[in-house]
Amino acid sequence: MTEKEQAKLKNYVLWLLSRQEYSKAQIAKKLTSRCEDSGFIEELIAWCEEYGFIDDVRYAESFVRRQINKGLGLMRIKNEAYQKGVNADLVQTIVEELEIDWYLQAQSAYNKKFAYTSSSLDFKEKAKRIRYMSYRGFNHEQIEFAMQTSPSNE
């Protein structure tokens, strides 16, 4: 690989990181699609880490907060973090530090979607709502809590 190609890749990484935060795994994946030299990719990522351009902890904190603000549950957050190449232990640590009440998070997500609907639920409608909440990443206990305490059920 020539110096010119290396400089191009370095500029590409800096351009990517100037636009948004990325995890190490995401940057490695993007670089692998442009370059086969894994040694240079590792060096470039190490250089970015050394100067603080890539920080997986910072990325994970930002990612978890964004997902919580979207009204997602713990299971969905962990799954999406895994897909982005973030360490599961790191995500768990961040979630524990934030001390999120997942029951209130589930209730909020449920009320946002189903606040203005009738309170009488047939089996089909209840199953639909449970699927929706499961897709959002909440467990069965949290879903039951949200459905029982929703304003539409009062």
Coordinates of N, CA, C and O in Angstrom, one line a residue:
M1 N 0.8 -1.2 0.0 CA 0.0 0.0 0.0 C 0.9 1.2 0.0 O 1.8 1.4 0.8
T2 N 0.6 2.1 -0.9 CA 1.5 3.3 -1.0 C 1.1 4.4 0.1 O 0.0 4.3 0.7
E3 N 2.0 5.3 0.2 CA 1.7 6.4 1.2 C 0.5 7.2 0.9 O -0.2 7.7 1.7
K4 N 0.3 7.4 -0.4 CA -0.8 8.2 -0.9 C -2.1 7.5 -0.5 O -3.1 8.1 -0.1
E5 N -2.2 6.1 -0.7 CA -3.4 5.4 -0.3 C -3.6 5.4 1.2 O -4.7 5.5 1.7
Q6 N -2.5 5.3 1.9 CA -2.6 5.4 3.4 C -3.1 6.7 3.8 O -4.0 6.8 4.7
A7 N -2.7 7.8 3.2 CA -3.1 9.2 3.5 C -4.6 9.3 3.2 O -5.4 9.9 3.9
K8 N -5.0 8.7 2.1 CA -6.4 8.7 1.7 C -7.3 8.1 2.7 O -8.4 8.6 3.1
L9 N -6.9 6.9 3.2 CA -7.6 6.2 4.2 C -7.7 6.9 5.5 O -8.7 7.0 6.2
K10 N -6.6 7.5 5.9 CA -6.5 8.3 7.1 C -7.5 9.5 7.0 O -8.3 9.8 7.9
N11 N -7.5 10.2 5.9 CA -8.4 11.3 5.7 C -9.9 10.8 5.7 O -10.8 11.5 6.2
Y12 N -10.1 9.6 5.1 CA -11.5 9.0 5.1 C -12.0 8.8 6.5 O -13.1 9.1 6.8
V13 N -11.1 8.2 7.3 CA -11.5 8.0 8.7 C -11.7 9.3 9.5 O -12.7 9.4 10.2
L14 N -10.9 10.2 9.3 CA -11.1 11.5 10.0 C -12.4 12.2 9.5 O -13.1 12.8 10.3
W15 N -12.7 12.1 8.2 CA -13.9 12.6 7.7 C -15.1 11.9 8.3 O -16.1 12.6 8.7
L16 N -15.1 10.6 8.4 CA -16.2 9.8 9.0 C -16.4 10.3 10.5 O -17.5 10.5 10.9
L17 N -15.3 10.3 11.2 CA -15.4 10.7 12.6 C -15.7 12.1 12.9 O -16.2 12.5 13.9
S18 N -15.5 13.0 11.9 CA -15.9 14.4 12.1 C -17.4 14.5 11.9 O -18.0 15.5 12.4
R19 N -18.1 13.6 11.3 CA -19.5 13.7 11.1 C -20.3 13.0 12.2 O -21.4 13.5 12.6
Q20 N -19.8 11.9 12.8 CA -20.5 11.3 13.9 C -19.6 10.3 14.6 O -18.5 10.1 14.1
E21 N -20.0 9.8 15.8 CA -19.2 8.9 16.6 C -19.4 7.5 16.0 O -20.5 7.1 15.6
Y22 N -18.3 6.8 16.0 CA -18.3 5.4 15.6 C -17.6 4.5 16.6 O -16.7 5.0 17.3
S23 N -18.0 3.2 16.7 CA -17.2 2.3 17.5 C -16.0 1.8 16.7 O -15.9 1.9 15.5
K24 N -15.1 1.2 17.4 CA -13.9 0.6 16.8 C -14.3 -0.4 15.7 O -13.8 -0.5 14.6
A25 N -15.3 -1.3 16.0 CA -15.7 -2.3 15.1 C -16.3 -1.7 13.8 O -16.1 -2.2 12.7
Q26 N -17.1 -0.7 14.0 CA -17.7 0.0 12.8 C -16.7 0.6 11.9 O -16.7 0.5 10.7
I27 N -15.7 1.3 12.5 CA -14.6 1.8 11.7 C -13.8 0.7 11.0 O -13.5 0.9 9.8
A28 N -13.5 -0.3 11.7 CA -12.8 -1.4 11.1 C -13.5 -2.0 9.9 O -12.9 -2.3 8.9
K29 N -14.8 -2.2 10.1 CA -15.7 -2.7 9.0 C -15.6 -1.8 7.8 O -15.5 -2.2 6.6
K30 N -15.8 -0.5 8.0 CA -15.7 0.5 6.9 C -14.4 0.5 6.2 O -14.3 0.6 5.0
L31 N -13.3 0.4 7.0 CA -12.0 0.4 6.4 C -11.7 -0.9 5.6 O -11.0 -0.9 4.6
T32 N -12.2 -2.0 6.1 CA -12.0 -3.3 5.5 C -12.6 -3.3 4.1 O -12.1 -4.0 3.2
S33 N -13.7 -2.6 3.9 CA -14.3 -2.6 2.6 C -13.5 -1.8 1.6 O -13.7 -1.9 0.4
R34 N -12.6 -1.0 2.1 CA -11.8 -0.1 1.2 C -10.3 -0.6 1.1 O -9.6 -0.2 0.2
C35 N -9.9 -1.4 2.0 CA -8.5 -1.8 2.1 C -8.3 -3.2 2.6 O -9.0 -3.6 3.6
E36 N -7.4 -4.0 2.0 CA -7.2 -5.4 2.5 C -6.1 -5.5 3.5 O -5.9 -6.5 4.1
D37 N -5.3 -4.4 3.7 CA -4.2 -4.5 4.6 C -4.6 -4.3 6.0 O -4.8 -3.2 6.5
S38 N -4.8 -5.5 6.7 CA -5.3 -5.4 8.1 C -4.3 -4.8 9.0 O -4.7 -4.2 10.0
G39 N -3.0 -4.9 8.8 CA -2.0 -4.3 9.6 C -2.2 -2.8 9.6 O -2.1 -2.2 10.7
F40 N -2.3 -2.2 8.5 CA -2.5 -0.8 8.4 C -3.8 -0.3 9.1 O -3.8 0.7 9.8
I41 N -4.8 -1.1 8.9 CA -6.1 -0.8 9.5 C -6.0 -0.8 11.0 O -6.5 0.2 11.7
E42 N -5.3 -1.8 11.6 CA -5.1 -1.8 13.0 C -4.3 -0.6 13.5 O -4.5 0.0 14.6
E43 N -3.2 -0.3 12.7 CA -2.4 0.9 13.1 C -3.2 2.2 13.1 O -3.1 3.0 14.0
L44 N -4.1 2.3 12.1 CA -4.9 3.5 11.9 C -5.9 3.6 13.1 O -6.1 4.7 13.6
I45 N -6.5 2.5 13.4 CA -7.4 2.5 14.5 C -6.7 2.8 15.8 O -7.2 3.6 16.7
A46 N -5.5 2.3 16.0 CA -4.7 2.6 17.2 C -4.4 4.0 17.3 O -4.4 4.7 18.4
W47 N -4.0 4.6 16.2 CA -3.7 6.0 16.1 C -4.9 6.9 16.5 O -4.8 7.8 17.2
C48 N -6.1 6.5 16.0 CA -7.3 7.2 16.3 C -7.6 7.1 17.8 O -8.1 8.1 18.4
E49 N -7.4 6.0 18.3 CA -7.7 5.8 19.8 C -6.7 6.6 20.6 O -7.1 7.2 21.6
E50 N -5.4 6.6 20.2 CA -4.4 7.4 20.9 C -4.8 8.9 21.0 O -4.6 9.5 22.0
Y51 N -5.3 9.4 19.9 CA -5.6 10.8 19.9 C -7.1 11.1 20.4 O -7.5 12.2 20.3
G52 N -7.8 10.0 20.8 CA -9.1 10.2 21.3 C -10.2 10.4 20.2 O -11.3 10.8 20.6
F53 N -9.9 10.1 19.0 CA -10.9 10.2 18.0 C -12.0 9.1 18.0 O -13.1 9.3 17.7
I54 N -11.5 7.9 18.5 CA -12.4 6.8 18.7 C -12.3 6.4 20.2 O -11.2 6.2 20.7
D55 N -13.4 6.3 20.8 CA -13.5 5.9 22.2 C -14.8 5.0 22.4 O -15.9 5.6 22.3
D56 N -14.6 3.7 22.5 CA -15.7 2.8 22.6 C -16.6 3.1 23.8 O -17.8 3.0 23.8
V57 N -16.0 3.6 24.9 CA -16.8 3.9 26.1 C -17.7 5.1 25.8 O -18.9 5.1 26.1
R58 N -17.1 6.1 25.3 CA -17.9 7.3 24.9 C -19.0 7.0 23.9 O -20.1 7.5 24.1
Y59 N -18.7 6.2 22.9 CA -19.7 5.8 21.9 C -20.8 5.0 22.6 O -22.0 5.3 22.3
A60 N -20.4 4.1 23.5 CA -21.5 3.2 24.1 C -22.4 4.1 25.0 O -23.6 3.9 25.0
E61 N -21.8 5.0 25.8 CA -22.6 5.9 26.6 C -23.6 6.7 25.8 O -24.8 6.8 26.1
S62 N -23.1 7.2 24.7 CA -24.0 8.0 23.8 C -25.1 7.1 23.2 O -26.2 7.5 23.1
F63 N -24.7 6.0 22.7 CA -25.6 5.0 22.1 C -26.7 4.6 23.0 O -27.9 4.6 22.7
V64 N -26.3 4.2 24.3 CA -27.3 3.8 25.3 C -28.3 4.9 25.6 O -29.5 4.7 25.6
R65 N -27.8 6.1 25.8 CA -28.7 7.3 26.1 C -29.7 7.5 24.9 O -30.8 7.8 25.1
R66 N -29.2 7.5 23.7 CA -30.0 7.7 22.5 C -31.1 6.6 22.5 O -32.3 6.9 22.2
Q67 N -30.8 5.4 22.7 CA -31.8 4.3 22.7 C -32.8 4.4 23.8 O -34.0 4.2 23.6
I68 N -32.4 4.8 25.0 CA -33.3 5.1 26.1 C -34.2 6.2 25.8 O -35.4 6.1 26.0
N69 N -33.7 7.3 25.2 CA -34.6 8.4 24.8 C -35.6 8.0 23.7 O -36.6 8.7 23.6
K70 N -35.3 7.0 22.9 CA -36.2 6.5 21.9 C -37.3 5.7 22.6 O -38.3 5.3 21.9
G71 N -37.2 5.3 23.8 CA -38.2 4.5 24.5 C -38.0 3.0 24.3 O -38.9 2.2 24.4
L72 N -36.7 2.6 24.1 CA -36.5 1.2 23.9 C -36.1 0.5 25.2 O -35.6 1.1 26.2
G73 N -36.3 -0.8 25.3 CA -36.0 -1.6 26.4 C -34.6 -2.2 26.4 O -33.9 -2.1 25.4
L74 N -34.2 -2.8 27.5 CA -32.9 -3.3 27.7 C -32.5 -4.4 26.7 O -31.4 -4.3 26.1
M75 N -33.4 -5.3 26.4 CA -33.0 -6.4 25.5 C -32.7 -5.8 24.1 O -31.8 -6.2 23.4
R76 N -33.5 -4.8 23.6 CA -33.3 -4.3 22.3 C -32.0 -3.4 22.3 O -31.3 -3.5 21.3
I77 N -31.8 -2.7 23.3 CA -30.5 -1.9 23.4 C -29.3 -2.8 23.3 O -28.4 -2.5 22.6
K78 N -29.3 -3.9 24.1 CA -28.2 -4.8 24.1 C -28.0 -5.5 22.7 O -26.9 -5.6 22.2
N79 N -29.1 -5.8 22.1 CA -29.0 -6.4 20.8 C -28.5 -5.5 19.7 O -27.6 -5.8 18.9
E80 N -28.9 -4.3 19.7 CA -28.4 -3.3 18.7 C -27.0 -2.9 19.0 O -26.2 -2.7 18.1
A81 N -26.6 -2.9 20.3 CA -25.2 -2.6 20.7 C -24.3 -3.7 20.2 O -23.2 -3.4 19.6
Y82 N -24.7 -4.9 20.3 CA -24.0 -6.0 19.8 C -23.8 -5.9 18.3 O -22.7 -6.2 17.8
Q83 N -24.8 -5.6 17.6 CA -24.7 -5.4 16.1 C -23.8 -4.3 15.7 O -23.2 -4.3 14.7
K84 N -23.6 -3.3 16.6 CA -22.7 -2.2 16.3 C -21.3 -2.5 16.8 O -20.4 -1.6 16.6
G85 N -21.1 -3.6 17.4 CA -19.7 -4.0 17.8 C -19.3 -3.5 19.2 O -18.2 -3.4 19.5
V86 N -20.3 -3.2 20.0 CA -20.0 -2.7 21.4 C -20.1 -3.9 22.3 O -20.9 -4.7 22.2
N87 N -19.1 -3.9 23.2 CA -19.0 -5.0 24.2 C -20.2 -5.0 25.1 O -20.7 -4.0 25.7
A88 N -20.8 -6.2 25.3 CA -22.0 -6.3 26.1 C -21.8 -6.0 27.6 O -22.7 -5.4 28.2
D89 N -20.6 -6.3 28.1 CA -20.3 -5.9 29.5 C -20.3 -4.4 29.7 O -20.7 -3.9 30.7
L90 N -19.8 -3.7 28.7 CA -19.7 -2.3 28.7 C -21.1 -1.7 28.7 O -21.4 -0.8 29.5
V91 N -22.0 -2.2 27.9 CA -23.4 -1.7 27.9 C -24.0 -2.0 29.2 O -24.7 -1.1 29.7
Q92 N -23.8 -3.2 29.8 CA -24.5 -3.5 31.1 C -24.0 -2.6 32.1 O -24.8 -2.1 33.0
T93 N -22.7 -2.2 32.1 CA -22.1 -1.3 33.1 C -22.7 0.1 33.0 O -23.1 0.7 34.0
I94 N -22.9 0.5 31.8 CA -23.4 1.9 31.5 C -24.9 1.9 32.0 O -25.3 2.9 32.6
V95 N -25.6 0.9 31.7 CA -27.1 0.8 32.0 C -27.2 0.8 33.6 O -28.1 1.5 34.1
E96 N -26.3 0.1 34.2 CA -26.4 0.0 35.7 C -26.0 1.4 36.3 O -26.6 1.8 37.3
E97 N -25.1 2.1 35.7 CA -24.7 3.4 36.2 C -25.9 4.4 36.0 O -26.1 5.3 36.8
L98 N -26.6 4.3 34.9 CA -27.7 5.2 34.7 C -29.0 5.0 35.6 O -29.8 5.8 35.7
E99 N -29.0 3.8 36.2 CA -30.1 3.4 37.1 C -31.5 3.7 36.5 O -32.3 4.4 37.0
I100 N -31.7 3.1 35.3 CA -33.0 3.2 34.6 C -34.1 2.3 35.3 O -33.8 1.2 35.6
D101 N -35.3 2.9 35.5 CA -36.4 2.1 35.9 C -37.1 1.6 34.7 O -37.8 2.3 34.0
W102 N -36.9 0.3 34.3 CA -37.4 -0.3 33.1 C -38.9 -0.4 33.1 O -39.5 -0.4 32.0
Y103 N -39.5 -0.5 34.3 CA -40.9 -0.6 34.3 C -41.6 0.8 33.9 O -42.5 0.8 33.1
L104 N -41.0 1.9 34.4 CA -41.5 3.2 34.0 C -41.2 3.5 32.5 O -41.9 4.1 31.8
Q105 N -40.0 3.0 32.1 CA -39.7 3.1 30.7 C -40.7 2.4 29.8 O -41.1 2.9 28.8
A106 N -41.1 1.2 30.2 CA -42.1 0.4 29.4 C -43.4 1.1 29.5 O -44.1 1.2 28.4
Q107 N -43.8 1.6 30.6 CA -45.1 2.3 30.8 C -45.1 3.6 29.9 O -46.1 3.8 29.2
S108 N -44.0 4.3 29.8 CA -43.9 5.5 29.0 C -44.1 5.1 27.5 O -44.8 5.8 26.8
A109 N -43.4 4.1 27.1 CA -43.4 3.7 25.7 C -44.8 3.2 25.3 O -45.3 3.5 24.3
Y110 N -45.4 2.5 26.2 CA -46.8 1.9 26.0 C -47.8 3.1 25.9 O -48.6 3.1 25.0
N111 N -47.7 4.0 26.8 CA -48.6 5.2 26.8 C -48.5 6.1 25.6 O -49.4 6.6 25.1
K112 N -47.2 6.2 25.2 CA -47.0 7.0 24.0 C -47.7 6.4 22.8 O -48.2 7.1 21.9
K113 N -47.7 5.1 22.7 CA -48.3 4.4 21.5 C -49.8 4.2 21.6 O -50.5 4.4 20.7
F114 N -50.2 3.9 22.8 CA -51.6 3.4 23.0 C -52.4 4.3 24.0 O -53.4 3.8 24.5
A115 N -52.0 5.5 24.2 CA -52.7 6.4 25.1 C -54.2 6.7 24.7 O -55.1 6.8 25.6
Y116 N -54.4 6.9 23.5 CA -55.7 7.3 23.0 C -56.6 6.2 22.4 O -57.3 6.5 21.4
T117 N -56.4 5.0 22.9 CA -57.2 3.9 22.4 C -58.2 3.4 23.4 O -58.0 3.7 24.6
S118 N -59.1 2.6 23.0 CA -60.1 2.2 24.0 C -59.5 1.2 25.0 O -58.5 0.6 24.7
S119 N -60.1 1.2 26.2 CA -59.5 0.4 27.3 C -60.0 -1.1 27.2 O -59.3 -1.9 27.8
S120 N -61.0 -1.4 26.4 CA -61.4 -2.8 26.3 C -60.6 -3.5 25.2 O -60.5 -3.1 24.1
L121 N -59.8 -4.5 25.6 CA -58.9 -5.2 24.7 C -59.4 -6.6 24.5 O -59.6 -7.4 25.4
D122 N -59.6 -7.0 23.2 CA -59.8 -8.4 22.9 C -58.5 -9.1 22.8 O -57.4 -8.5 22.9
F123 N -58.5 -10.4 22.7 CA -57.2 -11.2 22.6 C -56.3 -10.7 21.5 O -55.1 -10.6 21.7
K124 N -56.9 -10.5 20.4 CA -56.0 -10.1 19.2 C -55.3 -8.8 19.4 O -54.2 -8.6 19.1
E125 N -56.1 -7.8 20.0 CA -55.5 -6.5 20.2 C -54.4 -6.6 21.3 O -53.4 -5.9 21.2
K126 N -54.7 -7.3 22.4 CA -53.7 -7.5 23.4 C -52.4 -8.2 22.9 O -51.3 -7.7 23.3
A127 N -52.6 -9.2 22.1 CA -51.4 -9.8 21.5 C -50.6 -8.9 20.6 O -49.4 -8.9 20.7
K128 N -51.3 -8.0 19.9 CA -50.6 -7.0 19.1 C -49.8 -6.1 19.9 O -48.7 -5.8 19.6
R129 N -50.4 -5.6 21.0 CA -49.7 -4.7 21.9 C -48.5 -5.4 22.6 O -47.4 -4.8 22.7
I130 N -48.6 -6.6 23.0 CA -47.5 -7.4 23.6 C -46.4 -7.5 22.6 O -45.2 -7.4 22.9
R131 N -46.7 -7.9 21.3 CA -45.7 -8.0 20.3 C -45.0 -6.7 20.1 O -43.7 -6.6 19.9
Y132 N -45.7 -5.6 20.1 CA -45.1 -4.3 19.9 C -44.1 -4.0 21.0 O -43.0 -3.6 20.7
M133 N -44.5 -4.2 22.2 CA -43.6 -3.9 23.4 C -42.4 -4.9 23.4 O -41.3 -4.5 23.8
S134 N -42.6 -6.1 23.0 CA -41.5 -7.1 22.9 C -40.5 -6.7 21.9 O -39.3 -6.7 22.1
Y135 N -41.0 -6.2 20.8 CA -40.1 -5.7 19.7 C -39.3 -4.5 20.2 O -38.2 -4.3 19.8
R136 N -39.9 -3.7 21.1 CA -39.2 -2.5 21.6 C -38.2 -2.9 22.7 O -37.4 -2.1 23.1
G137 N -38.2 -4.2 23.1 CA -37.1 -4.7 24.0 C -37.5 -4.9 25.4 O -36.6 -5.0 26.3
F138 N -38.7 -4.9 25.7 CA -39.2 -5.1 27.1 C -39.5 -6.5 27.4 O -40.0 -7.3 26.5
N139 N -39.3 -7.0 28.7 CA -39.6 -8.3 29.0 C -41.1 -8.4 29.4 O -41.8 -7.4 29.5
H140 N -41.6 -9.6 29.6 CA -43.0 -9.9 29.9 C -43.5 -9.1 31.1 O -44.6 -8.6 31.1
E141 N -42.7 -9.1 32.2 CA -43.1 -8.5 33.4 C -43.3 -7.0 33.2 O -44.3 -6.4 33.7
Q142 N -42.4 -6.4 32.5 CA -42.4 -4.9 32.2 C -43.6 -4.6 31.3 O -44.3 -3.6 31.5
I143 N -43.9 -5.5 30.4 CA -45.1 -5.3 29.5 C -46.4 -5.4 30.3 O -47.3 -4.5 30.1
E144 N -46.5 -6.4 31.1 CA -47.7 -6.5 32.0 C -47.9 -5.3 32.9 O -49.0 -4.8 33.0
F145 N -46.8 -4.8 33.4 CA -46.9 -3.6 34.3 C -47.4 -2.4 33.5 O -48.3 -1.7 33.9
A146 N -46.8 -2.2 32.3 CA -47.2 -1.1 31.5 C -48.7 -1.2 31.1 O -49.4 -0.2 31.1
M147 N -49.1 -2.4 30.7 CA -50.5 -2.5 30.3 C -51.5 -2.4 31.4 O -52.6 -1.9 31.2
Q148 N -51.1 -2.8 32.6 CA -52.0 -2.7 33.8 C -52.1 -1.3 34.3 O -53.2 -0.9 34.8
T149 N -51.1 -0.5 34.2 CA -51.1 0.8 34.8 C -51.3 1.9 33.8 O -51.1 3.1 34.1
S150 N -51.6 1.6 32.5 CA -51.8 2.6 31.5 C -53.1 3.4 31.8 O -54.1 2.9 32.3
P151 N -53.1 4.7 31.4 CA -54.3 5.5 31.6 C -55.5 5.0 30.9 O -56.7 5.2 31.3
S152 N -55.3 4.3 29.8 CA -56.5 3.8 29.0 C -57.2 2.7 29.7 O -58.3 2.4 29.4
N153 N -56.5 2.1 30.7 CA -57.2 1.0 31.4 C -57.9 1.4 32.7 O -58.4 0.6 33.5
E154 N -57.8 2.7 33.0 CA -58.4 3.2 34.2 C -59.9 3.6 34.0 O -60.3 3.9 33.0

